[in-house]
Structure formats: C-alpha cells, structure tokens
Short mmCIF file of C-alpha atoms in Angstrom, two decimals:
data_model
loop_
_atom_site.label_atom_id
_atom_site.label_comp_id
_atom_site.label_asym_id
_atom_site.label_seq_id
_atom_site.Cartn_x
_atom_site.Cartn_y
_atom_site.Cartn_z
CA UNK A 1304 108.14 138.07 -82.91
CA UNK A 1305 108.79 141.67 -81.79
CA UNK A 1306 108.57 144.14 -84.69
CA UNK A 1307 108.94 147.32 -82.68
CA UNK A 1308 112.07 149.42 -82.22
CA UNK A 1309 113.10 151.71 -79.38
CA UNK A 1310 115.99 154.12 -78.95
CA UNK A 1311 118.82 153.74 -76.44
CA UNK A 1312 117.38 156.71 -74.57
CA UNK A 1313 114.02 154.94 -74.27
CA UNK A 1314 115.82 151.87 -72.93
CA UNK A 1315 117.47 154.07 -70.30
CA UNK A 1316 114.13 155.70 -69.46
CA UNK A 1317 112.61 152.24 -69.00
CA UNK A 1318 115.44 150.91 -66.84
CA UNK A 1319 115.76 153.91 -64.49
CA UNK A 1320 112.39 153.50 -62.71
CA UNK A 1321 112.71 149.73 -63.05
CA UNK A 1322 115.65 149.80 -60.64
CA UNK A 1323 114.80 152.84 -58.53
CA UNK A 1324 111.09 152.13 -57.97
CA UNK A 1325 111.41 149.36 -55.40
CA UNK A 1326 114.79 150.45 -54.04
CA UNK A 1327 113.91 154.03 -53.18
CA UNK A 1328 111.48 153.15 -50.38
CA UNK A 1329 113.33 150.38 -48.56
CA UNK A 1330 117.04 150.83 -49.37
CA UNK A 1331 117.65 153.60 -46.76
CA UNK A 1332 116.32 151.35 -44.01
CA UNK A 1333 118.19 148.24 -45.18
CA UNK A 1334 121.52 149.99 -45.70
CA UNK A 1335 121.10 151.94 -42.46
CA UNK A 1336 121.00 148.72 -40.44
CA UNK A 1337 124.49 147.81 -41.60
CA UNK A 1338 126.18 151.05 -42.63
CA UNK A 1339 124.58 153.45 -40.09
CA UNK A 1340 125.78 156.98 -40.85
CA UNK A 1341 127.72 155.73 -43.88
CA UNK A 1342 124.59 154.41 -45.59
CA UNK A 1343 125.09 156.90 -48.45
CA UNK A 1344 128.25 155.02 -49.49
CA UNK A 1345 126.45 151.71 -49.98
CA UNK A 1346 124.74 152.61 -53.30
CA UNK A 1347 128.11 153.70 -54.70
CA UNK A 1348 129.64 150.31 -53.88
CA UNK A 1349 126.51 148.49 -55.06
CA UNK A 1350 126.58 150.27 -58.42
CA UNK A 1351 129.79 148.41 -59.30
CA UNK A 1352 127.67 145.30 -59.79
CA UNK A 1353 125.42 147.30 -62.10
CA UNK A 1354 128.34 148.40 -64.28
CA UNK A 1355 129.62 144.83 -64.52
CA UNK A 1356 126.15 143.51 -65.35
CA UNK A 1357 125.61 146.05 -68.13
CA UNK A 1358 129.05 145.25 -69.55
CA UNK A 1359 128.33 141.51 -69.57
CA UNK A 1360 124.90 141.99 -71.16
CA UNK A 1361 126.27 144.24 -73.90
CA UNK A 1362 129.21 141.96 -74.71
CA UNK A 1363 126.82 139.02 -75.09
CA UNK A 1364 124.66 141.24 -77.29
CA UNK A 1365 127.65 142.02 -79.51
CA UNK A 1366 128.24 138.30 -80.03
CA UNK A 1367 124.55 137.58 -80.68
CA UNK A 1368 123.06 140.94 -81.73
CA UNK A 1369 119.60 139.72 -82.73
CA UNK A 1370 118.96 137.32 -79.84
CA UNK A 1371 118.03 137.50 -76.17
CA UNK A 1372 119.61 135.39 -73.43
CA UNK A 1373 116.89 132.75 -73.87
CA UNK A 1374 118.00 132.22 -77.47
CA UNK A 1375 121.77 132.61 -77.40
CA UNK A 1376 122.21 130.43 -74.30
CA UNK A 1377 121.24 127.45 -76.50
CA UNK A 1378 123.89 128.43 -79.05
CA UNK A 1379 126.57 128.81 -76.39
CA UNK A 1380 126.12 125.68 -74.24
CA UNK A 1381 123.84 123.50 -76.35
CA UNK A 1382 120.10 123.07 -76.70
CA UNK A 1383 119.42 120.96 -73.58
CA UNK A 1384 121.62 122.94 -71.17
CA UNK A 1385 120.44 126.19 -72.77
CA UNK A 1386 116.82 125.23 -72.14
CA UNK A 1387 117.63 124.62 -68.47
CA UNK A 1388 119.36 127.99 -68.15
CA UNK A 1389 116.46 129.64 -69.97
CA UNK A 1390 113.95 128.01 -67.62
CA UNK A 1391 115.84 129.23 -64.54
CA UNK A 1392 115.97 132.78 -65.91
CA UNK A 1393 112.28 132.75 -66.85
CA UNK A 1394 111.28 131.33 -63.48
CA UNK A 1395 113.26 134.11 -61.81
CA UNK A 1396 111.54 136.84 -63.83
CA UNK A 1397 108.02 135.40 -63.56
CA UNK A 1398 108.42 134.88 -59.83
CA UNK A 1399 110.10 138.29 -59.58
CA UNK A 1400 107.20 140.00 -61.32
CA UNK A 1401 104.84 138.42 -58.80
CA UNK A 1402 107.05 139.47 -55.90
CA UNK A 1403 107.26 143.07 -57.15
CA UNK A 1404 103.49 143.17 -57.63
CA UNK A 1405 103.02 141.84 -54.10
CA UNK A 1406 105.42 144.46 -52.68
CA UNK A 1407 103.52 147.20 -54.53
CA UNK A 1408 100.19 145.94 -53.21
CA UNK A 1409 101.47 145.53 -49.64
CA UNK A 1410 102.64 149.14 -49.57
CA UNK A 1411 99.34 150.43 -50.92
CA UNK A 1412 97.29 148.36 -48.46
CA UNK A 1413 99.48 149.11 -45.43
CA UNK A 1414 99.71 152.85 -46.10
CA UNK A 1415 96.51 153.88 -47.89
CA UNK A 1416 93.79 151.41 -48.93
CA UNK A 1417 93.66 149.41 -45.72
CA UNK A 1418 90.24 147.87 -46.39
CA UNK A 1419 90.86 146.90 -50.01
CA UNK A 1420 91.64 143.21 -50.70
CA UNK A 1421 95.26 142.86 -51.76
CA UNK A 1422 94.27 140.54 -54.59
CA UNK A 1423 92.23 143.35 -56.18
CA UNK A 1424 95.19 145.74 -56.14
CA UNK A 1425 97.54 143.12 -57.57
CA UNK A 1426 95.12 142.05 -60.31
CA UNK A 1427 94.39 145.64 -61.35
CA UNK A 1428 98.10 146.44 -61.73
CA UNK A 1429 98.78 143.26 -63.72
CA UNK A 1430 95.77 144.04 -65.92
CA UNK A 1431 97.15 147.49 -66.78
CA UNK A 1432 100.64 146.13 -67.36
CA UNK A 1433 99.25 143.36 -69.58
CA UNK A 1434 97.61 145.95 -71.82
CA UNK A 1435 100.95 147.74 -72.26
CA UNK A 1436 102.87 144.51 -72.84
CA UNK A 1437 100.39 143.38 -75.49
CA UNK A 1438 100.87 146.73 -77.20
CA UNK A 1439 104.51 145.88 -77.84
CA UNK A 1440 107.90 147.29 -76.93
CA UNK A 1441 107.37 150.64 -78.64
CA UNK A 1442 104.26 151.28 -76.56
CA UNK A 1443 106.13 150.32 -73.39
CA UNK A 1444 108.96 152.68 -74.29
CA UNK A 1445 106.59 155.58 -74.92
CA UNK A 1446 104.71 154.88 -71.68
CA UNK A 1447 108.00 154.98 -69.76
CA UNK A 1448 108.89 158.32 -71.40
CA UNK A 1449 105.48 159.70 -70.48
CA UNK A 1450 105.67 158.60 -66.85
CA UNK A 1451 109.31 159.49 -66.15
CA UNK A 1452 108.60 163.15 -65.26
CA UNK A 1453 105.76 161.97 -63.02
CA UNK A 1454 108.30 159.72 -61.28
CA UNK A 1455 111.16 162.20 -60.91
CA UNK A 1456 109.17 165.36 -60.03
CA UNK A 1457 107.67 164.00 -56.76
CA UNK A 1458 111.15 162.93 -55.61
CA UNK A 1459 112.51 166.42 -56.26
CA UNK A 1460 109.46 167.96 -54.57
CA UNK A 1461 110.03 165.92 -51.40
CA UNK A 1462 113.69 166.90 -51.28
CA UNK A 1463 112.84 170.61 -51.71
CA UNK A 1464 110.13 170.53 -49.05
CA UNK A 1465 112.39 168.94 -46.41
CA UNK A 1466 115.43 171.06 -47.29
CA UNK A 1467 114.88 173.39 -44.32
CA UNK A 1468 114.85 170.47 -41.87
CA UNK A 1469 118.09 168.80 -42.95
CA UNK A 1470 120.56 168.17 -40.13
CA UNK A 1471 123.88 167.79 -41.94
CA UNK A 1472 125.68 166.79 -38.75
CA UNK A 1473 123.90 163.42 -38.92
CA UNK A 1474 126.44 162.26 -41.49
CA UNK A 1475 129.20 162.18 -38.86
CA UNK A 1476 131.27 160.29 -37.93
CA UNK A 1477 132.48 159.24 -41.38
CA UNK A 1478 133.69 155.65 -41.74
CA UNK A 1479 133.89 155.22 -37.96
CA UNK A 1480 134.16 151.42 -38.33
CA UNK A 1481 135.94 151.39 -41.68
CA UNK A 1482 134.63 150.33 -45.08
CA UNK A 1483 133.13 147.03 -43.89
CA UNK A 1484 129.69 148.35 -42.74
CA UNK A 1485 128.99 150.23 -46.03
CA UNK A 1486 130.11 147.13 -47.93
CA UNK A 1487 127.65 144.98 -46.00
CA UNK A 1488 124.98 147.60 -46.63
CA UNK A 1489 125.72 147.39 -50.37
CA UNK A 1490 124.80 143.70 -50.65
CA UNK A 1491 121.02 144.15 -50.89
CA UNK A 1492 121.11 147.26 -53.16
CA UNK A 1493 123.61 145.35 -55.29
CA UNK A 1494 120.91 142.79 -55.99
CA UNK A 1495 118.71 145.54 -57.44
CA UNK A 1496 121.58 146.65 -59.67
CA UNK A 1497 121.81 143.14 -61.13
CA UNK A 1498 118.38 143.80 -62.64
CA UNK A 1499 120.17 145.77 -65.34
CA UNK A 1500 120.55 142.42 -67.07
CA UNK A 1501 116.99 143.02 -68.26
CA UNK A 1502 118.53 145.05 -71.06
CA UNK A 1503 119.37 141.76 -72.74
CA UNK A 1504 115.69 141.62 -73.69
CA UNK A 1505 115.82 145.19 -75.05
CA UNK A 1506 119.17 145.49 -76.84
CA UNK A 1507 118.16 143.40 -79.90
CA UNK A 1508 115.38 145.91 -80.61
CA UNK A 1509 117.39 149.13 -80.36
CA UNK A 1510 117.37 151.38 -83.39
CA UNK A 1511 120.84 152.64 -82.36
CA UNK A 1512 122.52 149.56 -80.94
CA UNK A 1513 125.98 151.10 -80.76
CA UNK A 1514 124.77 153.45 -78.03
CA UNK A 1515 123.40 150.60 -75.90
CA UNK A 1516 126.34 150.31 -73.50
CA UNK A 1517 126.73 154.09 -73.20
CA UNK A 1518 123.13 154.61 -72.12
CA UNK A 1519 123.21 151.50 -69.96
CA UNK A 1520 126.20 152.82 -68.02
CA UNK A 1521 124.63 156.28 -67.79
CA UNK A 1522 121.49 154.73 -66.29
CA UNK A 1523 123.54 152.86 -63.68
CA UNK A 1524 125.14 156.19 -62.71
CA UNK A 1525 121.74 157.93 -62.57
CA UNK A 1526 120.29 155.20 -60.35
CA UNK A 1527 123.35 155.31 -58.09
CA UNK A 1528 123.15 159.09 -57.67
CA UNK A 1529 119.41 158.93 -56.97
CA UNK A 1530 119.90 156.36 -54.20
CA UNK A 1531 122.82 158.31 -52.74
CA UNK A 1532 120.76 161.51 -52.61
CA UNK A 1533 117.71 159.75 -51.14
CA UNK A 1534 119.87 158.02 -48.50
CA UNK A 1535 121.49 161.33 -47.57
CA UNK A 1536 118.15 163.15 -47.29
CA UNK A 1537 116.70 160.38 -45.13
CA UNK A 1538 119.83 160.38 -42.96
CA UNK A 1539 119.77 164.17 -42.57
CA UNK A 1540 116.11 164.12 -41.48
CA UNK A 1541 115.76 160.91 -39.46
CA UNK A 1542 119.32 160.38 -38.31
CA UNK A 1543 119.93 157.15 -36.34
CA UNK A 1544 116.20 156.31 -36.54
CA UNK A 1545 116.51 155.56 -40.28
CA UNK A 1546 117.19 151.84 -39.81
CA UNK A 1547 114.10 151.38 -37.61
CA UNK A 1548 111.67 152.61 -40.29
CA UNK A 1549 110.24 150.19 -42.84
CA UNK A 1550 109.60 152.98 -45.38
CA UNK A 1551 111.80 155.97 -44.34
CA UNK A 1552 110.71 158.08 -47.31
CA UNK A 1553 107.11 157.76 -46.15
CA UNK A 1554 108.12 158.97 -42.68
CA UNK A 1555 109.77 162.02 -44.23
CA UNK A 1556 106.62 162.79 -46.22
CA UNK A 1557 104.58 162.69 -43.01
CA UNK A 1558 107.17 164.87 -41.31
CA UNK A 1559 106.71 167.74 -43.78
CA UNK A 1560 104.83 170.74 -42.44
CA UNK A 1561 105.29 174.14 -44.08
CA UNK A 1562 103.09 177.09 -43.06
CA UNK A 1563 100.25 174.73 -42.14
CA UNK A 1564 99.68 174.30 -45.87
CA UNK A 1565 102.12 171.68 -47.15
CA UNK A 1566 101.41 168.83 -44.76
CA UNK A 1567 101.04 165.05 -44.90
CA UNK A 1568 102.62 164.59 -48.31
CA UNK A 1569 102.08 160.81 -48.33
CA UNK A 1570 100.30 161.15 -51.66
CA UNK A 1571 103.60 162.25 -53.22
CA UNK A 1572 105.27 159.03 -52.11
CA UNK A 1573 102.25 157.10 -53.34
CA UNK A 1574 102.61 158.74 -56.76
CA UNK A 1575 106.30 157.77 -56.90
CA UNK A 1576 105.48 154.21 -55.93
CA UNK A 1577 102.56 153.68 -58.31
CA UNK A 1578 104.28 155.17 -61.38
CA UNK A 1579 107.59 153.45 -60.69
CA UNK A 1580 105.98 150.11 -59.87
CA UNK A 1581 103.90 150.24 -63.06
CA UNK A 1582 106.98 150.71 -65.25
CA UNK A 1583 108.99 148.10 -63.34
CA UNK A 1584 106.25 145.47 -63.39
CA UNK A 1585 105.64 146.12 -67.10
CA UNK A 1586 109.34 145.71 -67.98
CA UNK A 1587 109.63 142.50 -65.95
CA UNK A 1588 106.34 141.27 -67.40
CA UNK A 1589 107.50 141.99 -70.95
CA UNK A 1590 110.83 140.21 -70.43
CA UNK A 1591 109.08 137.17 -68.93
CA UNK A 1592 106.50 137.05 -71.74
CA UNK A 1593 108.96 137.52 -74.60
CA UNK A 1594 111.40 135.06 -73.07
CA UNK A 1595 108.72 132.42 -72.49
CA UNK A 1596 107.54 132.69 -76.09
CA UNK A 1597 111.13 132.28 -77.30
CA UNK A 1598 111.72 129.35 -74.94
CA UNK A 1599 108.60 127.64 -76.32
CA UNK A 1600 109.56 128.56 -79.91
CA UNK A 1601 106.30 130.45 -80.48
CA UNK A 1602 105.88 132.86 -83.38
CA UNK A 1603 104.19 135.53 -81.22
CA UNK A 1604 104.30 136.33 -77.51
CA UNK A 1605 100.93 138.07 -77.28
CA UNK A 1606 98.77 134.93 -76.83
CA UNK A 1607 100.56 134.09 -73.58
CA UNK A 1608 100.35 137.59 -72.03
CA UNK A 1609 97.14 136.89 -70.09
CA UNK A 1610 98.03 133.35 -68.93
CA UNK A 1611 101.36 134.64 -67.61
CA UNK A 1612 99.52 137.49 -65.89
CA UNK A 1613 97.38 134.99 -64.00
CA UNK A 1614 100.48 132.98 -63.09
CA UNK A 1615 102.21 136.14 -61.90
CA UNK A 1616 99.34 137.10 -59.59
CA UNK A 1617 99.32 133.53 -58.24
CA UNK A 1618 103.05 133.68 -57.51
CA UNK A 1619 102.72 137.01 -55.76
CA UNK A 1620 99.62 136.05 -53.79
CA UNK A 1621 100.77 132.69 -52.44
CA UNK A 1622 104.57 132.92 -52.15
CA UNK A 1623 104.86 135.84 -49.71
CA UNK A 1624 102.18 136.02 -47.00
CA UNK A 1625 102.94 139.45 -45.50
CA UNK A 1626 105.26 142.46 -45.40
CA UNK A 1627 107.64 140.87 -42.89
CA UNK A 1628 108.20 137.82 -45.09
CA UNK A 1629 108.68 140.14 -48.05
CA UNK A 1630 111.39 142.04 -46.16
CA UNK A 1631 113.10 138.76 -45.20
CA UNK A 1632 113.03 137.66 -48.83
CA UNK A 1633 114.58 140.96 -50.01
CA UNK A 1634 117.37 140.74 -47.44
CA UNK A 1635 118.05 137.00 -47.31
CA UNK A 1636 117.04 135.29 -50.55
CA UNK A 1637 116.96 137.94 -53.27
CA UNK A 1638 120.64 139.10 -53.19
CA UNK A 1639 122.26 135.67 -53.87
CA UNK A 1640 119.45 134.58 -56.20
CA UNK A 1641 119.58 137.82 -58.20
CA UNK A 1642 123.39 137.80 -58.40
CA UNK A 1643 123.41 134.19 -59.58
CA UNK A 1644 120.72 134.54 -62.26
CA UNK A 1645 121.48 138.01 -63.56
CA UNK A 1646 125.26 138.33 -63.22
CA UNK A 1647 127.04 135.02 -62.57
CA UNK A 1648 125.20 132.89 -65.14
CA UNK A 1649 125.54 135.59 -67.85
CA UNK A 1650 129.25 135.87 -66.97
CA UNK A 1651 129.58 132.10 -67.36
CA UNK A 1652 127.83 132.28 -70.74
CA UNK A 1653 130.09 135.14 -71.86
CA UNK A 1654 133.27 133.25 -70.90
CA UNK A 1655 132.12 130.10 -72.73
CA UNK A 1656 131.08 132.15 -75.79
CA UNK A 1657 134.42 134.00 -75.97
CA UNK A 1658 136.43 130.78 -75.56
CA UNK A 1659 134.31 129.05 -78.19
CA UNK A 1660 134.76 131.95 -80.61
CA UNK A 1661 138.56 131.91 -80.17
CA UNK A 1662 138.69 128.13 -80.69
CA UNK A 1663 136.68 128.45 -83.90
CA UNK A 1664 139.07 131.13 -85.19
CA UNK A 1665 142.05 128.88 -84.49
CA UNK A 1666 140.40 125.97 -86.32
CA UNK A 1667 139.52 128.19 -89.28
CA UNK A 1668 143.01 129.66 -89.49
CA UNK A 1669 144.64 126.23 -89.36
#
C-alpha cells in the first residue's frame, strides 16, 4: 500500500512541527490560567505523557513491525473488536484533522484575512495537504525537511527581537502554591503530547527502524524545550497578563519595536502558523487516509484522499462554530479524548499483546 521509506530523522522532523504548531500559540495562555508564574514548568510535566506514548507506540511496533495500529489491533483483540478500536482511532484523526484545519483558518481570519470566507481558507489548506498526501510518505518527509527551517527560524527571530524587553523578575515567586498549579496547567499540553502516537503510522516505513524510539524520544525533548522557552519568553514580556491573551505570541510580535524599523512582526507569527499547520494537517491527513484504507482492506489509499479531504472540511466547518467554542474544546474535551485514544487504548493493546505472547510461549514450551 505504501512503498515509500523515510529515515528516523525525517520522522522526527515531521513530528516536531506536528506537536508544536498548534501548541505554540495557545499553550502559554492556557497554562498561565492555572500555573501563573510557574507556567514554564507545565510543558516539562506534560512531556512525561509524550515519553510514555512514544514508548508504547514503539513497543507495539516491535511486536508487529510491519503493521499500523489499525492492523495489529485486529490481531491482538480479534477482528470485530479490532475494527471497533480502529474506527474510534480513525474517527479521532479525521475529526482531529478537521479541528486543526478550523483552528488554522480561525487564526488567519481573526488576525489577517478578516474578509475572506473561512471555508475558502480551510479548503485551500486541505487541497495543498491532499497533494502532498497523494505523493506518498517520502514526499511528505521531504516537505517537512524543507519547511522545518522556515518553522524554526521565525521562532528564533521573535525571541532575539524581544530579548531586550525581557523582565526576568516576572518568573517570581517560584512554586508559590506548590506543584499543583503547574500540574493542572500540564493537562492540556499533555493532550498535545499524546499526538506522538501518530508515529505508529510511520514506524513501519522507517529505513532504520532500530532508531525509531531514540528519535521519538529526542523529538519529545525538543518539543518540551521549545514550549518551555516560548512560555518563559511570553512570561518575561507579558507577565501576569499572559493568561488573558488568546494568542500571547501574537501580542509579543505586535509589541516589538526596534529603531522604528522592526515593528509589527505579526507576519513572522503568521509564517510559523502556516508552515507548522501545513505539516501538522498533512501528517494527520496521511494517518487518517492510510488508516482508513487499511480498515477497509483497500490495496491503495490514494483513491480515498479527496473524499476524506471533503469529509475533513465538513467536520471542521460544522463541528466548531467559532474561536470560543474551539478554545472550550481544546480545554474541556480534547485532553481526555486524546489521552484515551492515543495513550490509554494503545496501552491496553500493549498489555493484551504482551500477555498473549507470554501465554503462547508457555503453550509452546509445554
């Protein structure tokens, strides 16, 4: 079905913007509401879920090296139950692709293209992603490699430009109310870290499979450090006002003014958002398309790329009416849903698979 091969490094390059893209704009505000001045600790605590998720995904991959979760779930718990699990996972990723596309479009409309219909922005992004997905995994990996510098450089540029305005005293007091507030602030970012389970759709196609866990763990660390740095920069610039901003990074970009030349750097944030959202949507889109084809026992996933694209736009357009509902979904519904689908169910499958393997060894030895 998928003939292409990617390296472990390409997998890491694909997963980094997939996690960071949506988190980088809203995480400072969300964590700030709970953790306040300790918001920089929340990504560190949240990353623990990412490490566990990567470990689970890789261990399942070791047991079923040539299969994705849609395929090996049927081997672990039976065809009927496996189909149900596969449907839940696919529904999550198809709906999630629509939700991510809607979030991308809402940001663009609210901040820049205020008179452009949101459906046009969503459809254009899905169209571009569909072209990459139809090109196969190798094309997606190369696109991620190409766009990674365009994603990282604007972040570094923003940090450099605001470096003279950082108020380091904003970090105090440290842990004034104990570890509980940062832990509460880690719940929503933790849901983004569960998205590392997407590697289950990439690991079977690695040219160097033995390095899969190593690069997966390294990517979790890179994402964690990025969110820590962004949270600190936002805290040092905005202070207590961080939690009241919907997109704190955008506020920082508007705050920049150096020698009446570097001003209103909103376009930098827009570049981060567009590039990161493109990679993230494409990875989700690919996982949903490949998984659906495997669930339906098709010989090729390319014929269903366009129908799934239409379904994705429909999900994104009708399920979340505005930015406020999107924020409520990210805070209220997404964390438990993401943890269940991308960490708890895979953990259940891993436990059943390990127990089943041990029982088979005992039977064979007897």
